[in-house]
Amino acid sequence: MSPPSLIQASAPSTQSAPIALSYELFPPRNAAAEAGLWDTIRELETTNPDYVSVTYGASGSNRDTAVDLLNRLLTETSLRPLAHLTCVGNTADELAEIISELLDHGVRGILALRGDLPKEGPGEPRQGQLHYAQDLIELVRRVEQRRSALLCAGKVAIGVAAYPARHPESPSIEHDVEVLLAKQRSGADFAITQVFFHADQYRDLVARARRAGVSIPIIPGVMPLTSLRRVQRLGDLTGVEPSQSLLDALGRADDAAESRRVGVAATVDLARAALDAGAPGIHLYTFNEHAAALEVLDKLELLRPGRPPVGSRTSGSTLQPA
Ligand code: FAD
């Protein structure tokens, strides 16, 4: 008889991790947008996401509004923010300062990005500037190390971008996976994907990444695409070719309600296919609007852990649809 093992061969299904849920928000550009954003934040908060990410302009163009929003999320809501940070156009010293500021505010998750290159070209190179997201990951880890006592020796969670469709500047999808592996080696904990329109692209990325040695979670980023104009603009901004069938279906829609029905249905299908392919979570790009995101979430019926009410002394969590 073999000795008893302390490790169960297969964990009971109740112990498998629930699907992670997160949203992307962007800092408001004016007071009216800010009021709308806070309605959205309050609505999203009711769904108990694992975190909400806050975008950051390339070269820190919206640094103050981003830090302000992160700070308010930390102090006025129950939400855990993930701060996007871009390194393009900034030096290591400038970035170390903003990383320290974020940590001082209580941020414990950073999405380390390069940011898009300026359309007018890269400009004069500056001494000490960072070139790639990988450099930023290493910098975050250095700042973290300097502050390990303040962090109670804890870690900052570092996320990175991954690309189901080739990054527009990349020579190949193989190169994209090499870059993802390099980001993992430099200290990335998880990846969130760029938008994609075909579930096969996500499935292939994960398969290629795993073969290359990438073991971090790769969370699909999905966006409710509820208008033809938005899909076209998104294609321009990201360089990702929109799906022709979605363009056609949105083009045939008679009014905004039909367009929204089509867009939500397509997003639900895409997210379901990614989950069927083993995605560990769903990251919803919200455009700072909650209605379509919540509709997608309702239809997905994700099993999510319920949080005990504030002040409750029971710690057991139950799984329930979000
Ligand atoms: P990198 O990983 O540095 O890659 C950039 C390019 O350089 C790629 O073509 C890559 O193949 C190449 N490369 C990387 N490392 C090397 C190397 N060592 N040697 C040779 N080539 C290399 N942009 C914003 O401005 N603000 C945001 O808040 C923001 N949020 C985003 C969130 C998500 C989930 C995603 C997917 C993208 C986001 N972006 C954002 C867009 C992102 O900044 C752009 O896609 C940008 O062009 C690349 O960023 P990256 O972090 O992937 O860069």
mmCIF file of C-alpha atoms and ligand atoms in Angstrom:
data_model
loop_
_atom_site.group_PDB
_atom_site.id
_atom_site.type_symbol
_atom_site.label_atom_id
_atom_site.label_comp_id
_atom_site.label_asym_id
_atom_site.label_seq_id
_atom_site.Cartn_x
_atom_site.Cartn_y
_atom_site.Cartn_z
ATOM 1 C CA MET A 1 0.000 0.000 0.000
ATOM 2 C CA SER A 2 1.376 3.411 -0.846
ATOM 3 C CA PRO A 3 1.744 5.941 1.981
ATOM 4 C CA PRO A 4 -1.128 8.408 2.340
ATOM 5 C CA SER A 5 -0.569 11.593 0.385
ATOM 6 C CA LEU A 6 -1.087 14.995 1.933
ATOM 7 C CA ILE A 7 -2.072 16.348 -1.458
ATOM 8 C CA GLN A 8 -5.403 15.287 -2.882
ATOM 9 C CA ALA A 9 -5.113 14.033 -6.436
ATOM 10 C CA SER A 10 -7.966 16.240 -7.583
ATOM 11 C CA ALA A 11 -9.318 19.085 -5.510
ATOM 12 C CA PRO A 12 -13.050 18.977 -4.793
ATOM 13 C CA SER A 13 -14.878 21.150 -7.320
ATOM 14 C CA THR A 14 -15.976 23.569 -4.566
ATOM 15 C CA GLN A 15 -12.296 24.499 -4.162
ATOM 16 C CA SER A 16 -11.714 25.560 -7.760
ATOM 17 C CA ALA A 17 -11.250 29.306 -8.101
ATOM 18 C CA PRO A 18 -14.269 31.315 -9.201
ATOM 19 C CA ILE A 19 -14.052 33.321 -12.406
ATOM 20 C CA ALA A 20 -12.312 36.652 -11.814
ATOM 21 C CA LEU A 21 -14.233 39.781 -12.746
ATOM 22 C CA SER A 22 -12.795 43.214 -13.414
ATOM 23 C CA TYR A 23 -13.686 46.428 -15.206
ATOM 24 C CA GLU A 24 -11.695 49.143 -16.954
ATOM 25 C CA LEU A 25 -12.481 52.796 -16.320
ATOM 26 C CA PHE A 26 -10.790 55.926 -17.597
ATOM 27 C CA PRO A 27 -10.296 59.178 -15.655
ATOM 28 C CA PRO A 28 -13.033 61.728 -16.453
ATOM 29 C CA ARG A 29 -12.187 64.637 -18.745
ATOM 30 C CA ASN A 30 -14.632 67.153 -17.209
ATOM 31 C CA ALA A 31 -17.145 67.631 -14.379
ATOM 32 C CA ALA A 32 -20.119 66.241 -16.353
ATOM 33 C CA ALA A 33 -18.142 63.133 -17.271
ATOM 34 C CA GLU A 34 -17.099 62.768 -13.645
ATOM 35 C CA ALA A 35 -20.729 62.711 -12.434
ATOM 36 C CA GLY A 36 -21.594 60.019 -15.000
ATOM 37 C CA LEU A 37 -18.520 58.022 -14.072
ATOM 38 C CA TRP A 38 -19.497 57.960 -10.408
ATOM 39 C CA ASP A 39 -22.970 56.639 -11.271
ATOM 40 C CA THR A 40 -21.198 53.896 -13.205
ATOM 41 C CA ILE A 41 -18.780 53.172 -10.342
ATOM 42 C CA ARG A 42 -21.640 52.789 -7.864
ATOM 43 C CA GLU A 43 -23.481 50.419 -10.209
ATOM 44 C CA LEU A 44 -20.376 48.328 -10.894
ATOM 45 C CA GLU A 45 -19.561 48.187 -7.189
ATOM 46 C CA THR A 46 -22.771 46.213 -6.566
ATOM 47 C CA THR A 47 -21.328 43.320 -8.620
ATOM 48 C CA ASN A 48 -18.304 42.813 -6.309
ATOM 49 C CA PRO A 49 -15.558 42.868 -8.940
ATOM 50 C CA ASP A 50 -12.098 41.652 -7.950
ATOM 51 C CA TYR A 51 -10.603 44.938 -9.108
ATOM 52 C CA VAL A 52 -11.246 47.898 -11.377
ATOM 53 C CA SER A 53 -8.482 49.209 -13.573
ATOM 54 C CA VAL A 54 -7.900 52.914 -14.233
ATOM 55 C CA THR A 55 -6.223 53.917 -17.489
ATOM 56 C CA TYR A 56 -3.259 56.286 -17.721
ATOM 57 C CA GLY A 57 -2.445 58.521 -20.668
ATOM 58 C CA ALA A 58 0.754 57.858 -22.602
ATOM 59 C CA SER A 59 3.529 60.141 -21.219
ATOM 60 C CA GLY A 60 1.392 60.731 -18.118
ATOM 61 C CA SER A 61 -0.908 63.165 -19.928
ATOM 62 C CA ASN A 62 -3.673 62.673 -17.327
ATOM 63 C CA ARG A 63 -1.548 61.861 -14.318
ATOM 64 C CA ASP A 64 -3.428 64.084 -11.856
ATOM 65 C CA THR A 65 -6.934 62.938 -12.785
ATOM 66 C CA ALA A 66 -5.802 59.305 -12.792
ATOM 67 C CA VAL A 67 -4.230 59.588 -9.327
ATOM 68 C CA ASP A 68 -7.286 61.480 -8.074
ATOM 69 C CA LEU A 69 -9.655 58.759 -9.334
ATOM 70 C CA LEU A 70 -7.484 55.992 -7.832
ATOM 71 C CA ASN A 71 -7.430 57.817 -4.535
ATOM 72 C CA ARG A 72 -11.209 58.248 -4.481
ATOM 73 C CA LEU A 73 -11.743 54.588 -5.354
ATOM 74 C CA LEU A 74 -9.532 53.638 -2.411
ATOM 75 C CA THR A 75 -11.085 56.014 0.093
ATOM 76 C CA GLU A 76 -14.752 56.226 -0.973
ATOM 77 C CA THR A 77 -15.581 52.757 -2.291
ATOM 78 C CA SER A 78 -15.062 49.085 -1.485
ATOM 79 C CA LEU A 79 -13.305 48.591 -4.843
ATOM 80 C CA ARG A 80 -9.670 47.543 -5.304
ATOM 81 C CA PRO A 81 -8.015 49.613 -8.030
ATOM 82 C CA LEU A 82 -5.432 48.420 -10.523
ATOM 83 C CA ALA A 83 -3.476 51.469 -11.745
ATOM 84 C CA HIS A 84 -2.404 51.437 -15.406
ATOM 85 C CA LEU A 85 0.997 53.055 -15.815
ATOM 86 C CA THR A 86 2.766 53.830 -19.086
ATOM 87 C CA CYS A 87 6.501 54.413 -19.455
ATOM 88 C CA VAL A 88 6.791 55.936 -22.935
ATOM 89 C CA GLY A 89 8.375 59.411 -22.826
ATOM 90 C CA ASN A 90 9.316 59.184 -19.134
ATOM 91 C CA THR A 91 12.581 58.542 -17.342
ATOM 92 C CA ALA A 92 13.141 55.920 -14.671
ATOM 93 C CA ASP A 93 13.361 58.656 -11.998
ATOM 94 C CA GLU A 94 10.054 60.218 -13.037
ATOM 95 C CA LEU A 95 8.383 56.837 -13.087
ATOM 96 C CA ALA A 96 9.856 55.775 -9.729
ATOM 97 C CA GLU A 97 8.278 58.919 -8.271
ATOM 98 C CA ILE A 98 4.806 58.122 -9.608
ATOM 99 C CA ILE A 99 5.095 54.457 -8.561
ATOM 100 C CA SER A 100 6.005 55.590 -5.026
ATOM 101 C CA GLU A 101 3.087 58.025 -5.031
ATOM 102 C CA LEU A 102 0.674 55.264 -6.071
ATOM 103 C CA LEU A 103 1.975 52.945 -3.348
ATOM 104 C CA ASP A 104 1.697 55.756 -0.771
ATOM 105 C CA HIS A 105 -1.979 56.154 -1.714
ATOM 106 C CA GLY A 106 -2.508 52.432 -1.074
ATOM 107 C CA VAL A 107 -2.480 51.110 -4.639
ATOM 108 C CA ARG A 108 -1.227 47.496 -4.679
ATOM 109 C CA GLY A 109 -1.761 46.588 -8.314
ATOM 110 C CA ILE A 110 -0.110 48.130 -11.392
ATOM 111 C CA LEU A 111 -0.716 47.332 -15.051
ATOM 112 C CA ALA A 112 2.742 48.018 -16.504
ATOM 113 C CA LEU A 113 2.521 49.284 -20.084
ATOM 114 C CA ARG A 114 4.673 51.031 -22.595
ATOM 115 C CA GLY A 115 1.851 53.212 -23.962
ATOM 116 C CA ASP A 116 1.319 54.109 -27.593
ATOM 117 C CA LEU A 117 4.135 56.001 -29.307
ATOM 118 C CA PRO A 118 3.248 59.626 -30.150
ATOM 119 C CA LYS A 119 1.854 59.986 -33.709
ATOM 120 C CA GLU A 120 4.393 62.725 -34.449
ATOM 121 C CA GLY A 121 7.258 60.299 -33.725
ATOM 122 C CA PRO A 122 9.284 59.389 -30.645
ATOM 123 C CA GLY A 123 10.915 62.843 -30.245
ATOM 124 C CA GLU A 124 14.368 63.511 -28.784
ATOM 125 C CA PRO A 125 15.619 60.547 -26.739
ATOM 126 C CA ARG A 126 15.972 61.477 -23.054
ATOM 127 C CA GLN A 127 18.674 60.144 -20.801
ATOM 128 C CA GLY A 128 17.289 57.407 -18.552
ATOM 129 C CA GLN A 129 14.053 56.952 -20.454
ATOM 130 C CA LEU A 130 12.389 53.554 -20.479
ATOM 131 C CA HIS A 131 11.605 51.862 -23.772
ATOM 132 C CA TYR A 132 9.457 48.834 -23.065
ATOM 133 C CA ALA A 133 6.853 47.618 -20.578
ATOM 134 C CA GLN A 134 9.465 45.091 -19.443
ATOM 135 C CA ASP A 135 11.688 47.963 -18.207
ATOM 136 C CA LEU A 136 8.739 49.345 -16.229
ATOM 137 C CA ILE A 137 8.033 45.976 -14.577
ATOM 138 C CA GLU A 138 11.649 45.817 -13.420
ATOM 139 C CA LEU A 139 11.417 49.366 -12.099
ATOM 140 C CA VAL A 140 8.220 48.597 -10.144
ATOM 141 C CA ARG A 141 9.975 45.588 -8.596
ATOM 142 C CA ARG A 142 12.976 47.777 -7.626
ATOM 143 C CA VAL A 143 10.736 50.398 -5.989
ATOM 144 C CA GLU A 144 8.827 47.593 -4.259
ATOM 145 C CA GLN A 145 12.086 46.171 -2.905
ATOM 146 C CA ARG A 146 13.144 49.555 -1.519
ATOM 147 C CA ARG A 147 9.791 49.782 0.258
ATOM 148 C CA SER A 148 9.401 46.191 1.368
ATOM 149 C CA ALA A 149 9.069 47.164 5.035
ATOM 150 C CA LEU A 150 6.284 49.619 4.194
ATOM 151 C CA LEU A 151 4.555 46.902 2.190
ATOM 152 C CA CYS A 152 4.966 44.473 5.132
ATOM 153 C CA ALA A 153 7.192 42.514 2.736
ATOM 154 C CA GLY A 154 4.118 42.083 0.531
ATOM 155 C CA LYS A 155 4.120 42.233 -3.234
ATOM 156 C CA VAL A 156 2.663 44.599 -5.727
ATOM 157 C CA ALA A 157 0.571 42.687 -8.274
ATOM 158 C CA ILE A 158 1.894 43.526 -11.736
ATOM 159 C CA GLY A 159 -0.248 43.013 -14.811
ATOM 160 C CA VAL A 160 0.821 43.398 -18.436
ATOM 161 C CA ALA A 161 -0.790 43.621 -21.858
ATOM 162 C CA ALA A 162 -1.087 40.575 -24.142
ATOM 163 C CA TYR A 163 -2.200 40.499 -27.762
ATOM 164 C CA PRO A 164 -4.527 37.858 -29.275
ATOM 165 C CA ALA A 165 -4.131 39.669 -32.613
ATOM 166 C CA ARG A 166 -0.542 40.774 -33.421
ATOM 167 C CA HIS A 167 0.595 44.036 -31.810
ATOM 168 C CA PRO A 168 0.698 46.554 -34.684
ATOM 169 C CA GLU A 169 4.448 47.184 -34.297
ATOM 170 C CA SER A 170 5.376 43.556 -33.783
ATOM 171 C CA PRO A 171 6.920 41.505 -36.613
ATOM 172 C CA SER A 172 4.887 38.374 -35.711
ATOM 173 C CA ILE A 173 2.594 36.722 -33.194
ATOM 174 C CA GLU A 174 5.581 34.557 -32.171
ATOM 175 C CA HIS A 175 7.483 37.723 -31.233
ATOM 176 C CA ASP A 176 4.461 38.860 -29.163
ATOM 177 C CA VAL A 177 4.677 35.634 -27.152
ATOM 178 C CA GLU A 178 8.441 36.070 -26.647
ATOM 179 C CA VAL A 179 7.740 39.554 -25.295
ATOM 180 C CA LEU A 180 5.026 38.186 -22.985
ATOM 181 C CA LEU A 181 7.456 35.548 -21.684
ATOM 182 C CA ALA A 182 10.108 38.239 -21.119
ATOM 183 C CA LYS A 183 7.551 40.290 -19.171
ATOM 184 C CA GLN A 184 6.737 37.248 -17.027
ATOM 185 C CA ARG A 185 10.456 36.657 -16.360
ATOM 186 C CA SER A 186 10.832 40.293 -15.314
ATOM 187 C CA GLY A 187 8.121 39.874 -12.699
ATOM 188 C CA ALA A 188 4.649 40.127 -14.273
ATOM 189 C CA ASP A 189 1.947 38.257 -12.341
ATOM 190 C CA PHE A 190 -0.856 38.248 -14.883
ATOM 191 C CA ALA A 191 -1.819 39.556 -18.306
ATOM 192 C CA ILE A 192 -4.950 41.208 -19.694
ATOM 193 C CA THR A 193 -5.542 40.994 -23.402
ATOM 194 C CA GLN A 194 -6.156 43.678 -25.938
ATOM 195 C CA VAL A 195 -9.652 43.522 -27.457
ATOM 196 C CA PHE A 196 -10.168 40.736 -29.968
ATOM 197 C CA PHE A 197 -13.108 39.725 -32.147
ATOM 198 C CA HIS A 198 -12.617 35.976 -32.617
ATOM 199 C CA ALA A 199 -12.423 33.538 -29.709
ATOM 200 C CA ASP A 200 -9.908 31.450 -31.674
ATOM 201 C CA GLN A 201 -7.407 34.295 -31.387
ATOM 202 C CA TYR A 202 -7.603 34.125 -27.577
ATOM 203 C CA ARG A 203 -7.439 30.319 -27.557
ATOM 204 C CA ASP A 204 -4.402 30.336 -29.886
ATOM 205 C CA LEU A 205 -2.596 32.996 -27.867
ATOM 206 C CA VAL A 206 -3.009 30.969 -24.663
ATOM 207 C CA ALA A 207 -1.894 27.740 -26.378
ATOM 208 C CA ARG A 208 1.186 29.403 -27.938
ATOM 209 C CA ALA A 209 2.042 31.185 -24.691
ATOM 210 C CA ARG A 210 1.797 27.985 -22.616
ATOM 211 C CA ARG A 211 4.010 26.124 -25.103
ATOM 212 C CA ALA A 212 6.602 28.896 -24.805
ATOM 213 C CA GLY A 213 6.624 28.689 -21.010
ATOM 214 C CA VAL A 214 4.219 31.496 -20.061
ATOM 215 C CA SER A 215 2.362 30.326 -16.963
ATOM 216 C CA ILE A 216 0.712 33.520 -15.676
ATOM 217 C CA PRO A 217 -3.085 33.933 -16.037
ATOM 218 C CA ILE A 218 -4.078 35.520 -19.351
ATOM 219 C CA ILE A 219 -7.379 37.302 -18.814
ATOM 220 C CA PRO A 220 -9.429 38.125 -21.905
ATOM 221 C CA GLY A 221 -10.384 41.799 -22.223
ATOM 222 C CA VAL A 222 -13.807 42.144 -23.828
ATOM 223 C CA MET A 223 -15.679 45.276 -24.748
ATOM 224 C CA PRO A 224 -19.429 45.579 -25.283
ATOM 225 C CA LEU A 225 -19.427 46.887 -28.859
ATOM 226 C CA THR A 226 -22.857 48.400 -29.146
ATOM 227 C CA SER A 227 -22.434 50.802 -32.070
ATOM 228 C CA LEU A 228 -20.898 50.664 -35.515
ATOM 229 C CA ARG A 229 -19.021 53.908 -34.880
ATOM 230 C CA ARG A 230 -17.454 52.517 -31.713
ATOM 231 C CA VAL A 231 -16.259 49.331 -33.418
ATOM 232 C CA GLN A 232 -14.702 51.315 -36.258
ATOM 233 C CA ARG A 233 -13.005 53.733 -33.867
ATOM 234 C CA LEU A 234 -11.715 50.885 -31.755
ATOM 235 C CA GLY A 235 -10.216 49.268 -34.845
ATOM 236 C CA ASP A 236 -8.423 52.553 -35.641
ATOM 237 C CA LEU A 237 -7.149 53.011 -32.093
ATOM 238 C CA THR A 238 -5.891 49.492 -31.451
ATOM 239 C CA GLY A 239 -4.970 48.316 -34.934
ATOM 240 C CA VAL A 240 -7.179 45.235 -34.370
ATOM 241 C CA GLU A 241 -9.216 44.351 -37.461
ATOM 242 C CA PRO A 242 -12.932 44.346 -36.467
ATOM 243 C CA SER A 243 -14.983 41.271 -37.304
ATOM 244 C CA GLN A 244 -16.806 41.725 -40.618
ATOM 245 C CA SER A 245 -19.880 39.831 -39.381
ATOM 246 C CA LEU A 246 -20.198 42.180 -36.389
ATOM 247 C CA LEU A 247 -19.770 45.233 -38.625
ATOM 248 C CA ASP A 248 -22.480 43.858 -40.951
ATOM 249 C CA ALA A 249 -24.870 43.038 -38.099
ATOM 250 C CA LEU A 250 -24.412 46.477 -36.514
ATOM 251 C CA GLY A 251 -24.802 48.099 -39.935
ATOM 252 C CA ARG A 252 -28.165 46.325 -40.427
ATOM 253 C CA ALA A 253 -29.515 47.462 -37.025
ATOM 254 C CA ASP A 254 -32.448 49.888 -37.449
ATOM 255 C CA ASP A 255 -31.990 51.809 -34.228
ATOM 256 C CA ALA A 256 -29.805 52.195 -31.152
ATOM 257 C CA ALA A 257 -31.753 49.559 -29.185
ATOM 258 C CA GLU A 258 -31.242 46.926 -31.899
ATOM 259 C CA SER A 259 -27.594 47.918 -32.258
ATOM 260 C CA ARG A 260 -27.122 47.461 -28.535
ATOM 261 C CA ARG A 261 -28.870 44.061 -28.565
ATOM 262 C CA VAL A 262 -26.538 42.905 -31.353
ATOM 263 C CA GLY A 263 -23.420 44.237 -29.607
ATOM 264 C CA VAL A 264 -24.250 42.753 -26.213
ATOM 265 C CA ALA A 265 -25.071 39.354 -27.770
ATOM 266 C CA ALA A 266 -21.753 39.322 -29.685
ATOM 267 C CA THR A 267 -19.812 40.242 -26.540
ATOM 268 C CA VAL A 268 -21.549 37.534 -24.494
ATOM 269 C CA ASP A 269 -20.749 34.933 -27.190
ATOM 270 C CA LEU A 270 -17.100 36.010 -27.272
ATOM 271 C CA ALA A 271 -16.717 35.989 -23.488
ATOM 272 C CA ARG A 272 -18.462 32.590 -23.196
ATOM 273 C CA ALA A 273 -16.164 31.110 -25.830
ATOM 274 C CA ALA A 274 -13.113 32.467 -23.984
ATOM 275 C CA LEU A 275 -14.407 31.000 -20.697
ATOM 276 C CA ASP A 276 -15.047 27.665 -22.440
ATOM 277 C CA ALA A 277 -11.415 27.797 -23.596
ATOM 278 C CA GLY A 278 -10.370 28.012 -19.923
ATOM 279 C CA ALA A 279 -10.128 31.782 -19.352
ATOM 280 C CA PRO A 280 -9.625 32.409 -15.623
ATOM 281 C CA GLY A 281 -11.603 35.656 -15.649
ATOM 282 C CA ILE A 282 -13.249 38.367 -17.694
ATOM 283 C CA HIS A 283 -12.048 41.967 -17.896
ATOM 284 C CA LEU A 284 -14.780 44.251 -19.210
ATOM 285 C CA TYR A 285 -13.772 47.441 -20.998
ATOM 286 C CA THR A 286 -16.672 49.685 -19.947
ATOM 287 C CA PHE A 287 -16.058 53.013 -21.720
ATOM 288 C CA ASN A 288 -17.222 54.399 -18.339
ATOM 289 C CA GLU A 289 -20.757 53.154 -19.044
ATOM 290 C CA HIS A 290 -22.319 50.507 -16.858
ATOM 291 C CA ALA A 291 -25.547 49.522 -18.676
ATOM 292 C CA ALA A 292 -24.078 47.374 -21.460
ATOM 293 C CA ALA A 293 -21.366 45.938 -19.191
ATOM 294 C CA LEU A 294 -23.965 44.878 -16.630
ATOM 295 C CA GLU A 295 -26.162 43.389 -19.331
ATOM 296 C CA VAL A 296 -23.221 41.302 -20.559
ATOM 297 C CA LEU A 297 -22.493 40.233 -16.996
ATOM 298 C CA ASP A 298 -26.137 39.263 -16.351
ATOM 299 C CA LYS A 299 -26.231 37.094 -19.438
ATOM 300 C CA LEU A 300 -22.898 35.435 -18.621
ATOM 301 C CA GLU A 301 -24.197 34.299 -15.206
ATOM 302 C CA LEU A 302 -20.690 34.002 -13.773
ATOM 303 C CA LEU A 303 -20.441 32.162 -10.500
ATOM 304 C CA ARG A 304 -18.918 34.662 -8.109
ATOM 305 C CA PRO A 305 -18.142 34.518 -4.424
ATOM 306 C CA GLY A 306 -20.629 36.497 -2.340
ATOM 307 C CA ARG A 307 -19.009 38.899 0.093
ATOM 308 C CA PRO A 308 -20.373 38.836 3.605
ATOM 309 C CA PRO A 309 -22.128 42.091 4.485
ATOM 310 C CA VAL A 310 -19.938 44.694 6.169
ATOM 311 C CA GLY A 311 -19.819 43.982 9.908
ATOM 312 C CA SER A 312 -20.778 40.322 9.446
ATOM 313 C CA ARG A 313 -18.726 37.904 11.530
ATOM 314 C CA THR A 314 -19.266 34.929 9.230
ATOM 315 C CA SER A 315 -16.353 34.327 6.892
ATOM 316 C CA GLY A 316 -17.716 31.499 4.723
ATOM 317 C CA SER A 317 -18.352 32.621 1.179
ATOM 318 C CA THR A 318 -20.890 31.076 -1.137
ATOM 319 C CA LEU A 319 -20.791 31.008 -4.902
ATOM 320 C CA GLN A 320 -23.636 32.791 -6.600
ATOM 321 C CA PRO A 321 -24.337 34.314 -10.016
ATOM 322 C CA ALA A 322 -22.968 37.863 -10.226
HETATM 323 P P1 FAD B 1 5.526 46.428 -24.825
HETATM 324 O O1 FAD B 1 5.258 45.109 -24.189
HETATM 325 O O2 FAD B 1 6.733 47.174 -24.384
HETATM 326 O O3 FAD B 1 5.561 46.205 -26.411
HETATM 327 C C1 FAD B 1 5.602 47.319 -27.285
HETATM 328 C C2 FAD B 1 6.197 46.904 -28.639
HETATM 329 O O4 FAD B 1 7.578 46.663 -28.476
HETATM 330 C C3 FAD B 1 5.606 45.594 -29.163
HETATM 331 O O5 FAD B 1 5.543 45.659 -30.564
HETATM 332 C C4 FAD B 1 6.596 44.540 -28.714
HETATM 333 O O6 FAD B 1 6.576 43.444 -29.612
HETATM 334 C C5 FAD B 1 7.910 45.312 -28.768
HETATM 335 N N1 FAD B 1 8.854 44.891 -27.724
HETATM 336 C C6 FAD B 1 8.612 44.801 -26.393
HETATM 337 N N2 FAD B 1 9.722 44.426 -25.723
HETATM 338 C C7 FAD B 1 10.685 44.285 -26.656
HETATM 339 C C8 FAD B 1 12.061 43.925 -26.609
HETATM 340 N N3 FAD B 1 12.663 43.635 -25.443
HETATM 341 N N4 FAD B 1 12.756 43.893 -27.778
HETATM 342 C C9 FAD B 1 12.164 44.178 -28.966
HETATM 343 N N5 FAD B 1 10.849 44.525 -29.079
HETATM 344 C C10 FAD B 1 10.122 44.579 -27.936
HETATM 345 N N6 FAD B 1 -2.187 52.552 -23.448
HETATM 346 C C11 FAD B 1 -2.185 53.701 -22.731
HETATM 347 O O7 FAD B 1 -1.606 54.702 -23.183
HETATM 348 N N7 FAD B 1 -2.799 53.804 -21.506
HETATM 349 C C12 FAD B 1 -3.429 52.754 -20.934
HETATM 350 O O8 FAD B 1 -3.958 52.872 -19.823
HETATM 351 C C13 FAD B 1 -3.460 51.513 -21.654
HETATM 352 N N8 FAD B 1 -4.070 50.434 -21.146
HETATM 353 C C14 FAD B 1 -4.010 49.226 -21.798
HETATM 354 C C15 FAD B 1 -4.586 48.101 -21.210
HETATM 355 C C16 FAD B 1 -4.534 46.871 -21.859
HETATM 356 C C17 FAD B 1 -5.139 45.658 -21.199
HETATM 357 C C18 FAD B 1 -3.917 46.757 -23.138
HETATM 358 C C19 FAD B 1 -3.888 45.438 -23.847
HETATM 359 C C20 FAD B 1 -3.357 47.879 -23.742
HETATM 360 C C21 FAD B 1 -3.387 49.123 -23.072
HETATM 361 N N9 FAD B 1 -2.803 50.267 -23.630
HETATM 362 C C22 FAD B 1 -2.811 51.448 -22.926
HETATM 363 C C23 FAD B 1 -2.212 50.217 -24.976
HETATM 364 C C24 FAD B 1 -0.699 49.891 -24.929
HETATM 365 O O9 FAD B 1 -0.008 50.918 -24.278
HETATM 366 C C25 FAD B 1 -0.238 49.760 -26.387
HETATM 367 O O10 FAD B 1 -0.754 48.593 -26.970
HETATM 368 C C26 FAD B 1 1.264 49.906 -26.634
HETATM 369 O O11 FAD B 1 1.458 50.105 -28.022
HETATM 370 C C27 FAD B 1 2.094 48.705 -26.214
HETATM 371 O O12 FAD B 1 2.125 48.559 -24.865
HETATM 372 P P2 FAD B 1 2.793 47.248 -24.178
HETATM 373 O O13 FAD B 1 2.723 47.454 -22.734
HETATM 374 O O14 FAD B 1 2.231 46.016 -24.753
HETATM 375 O O15 FAD B 1 4.297 47.424 -24.678
#
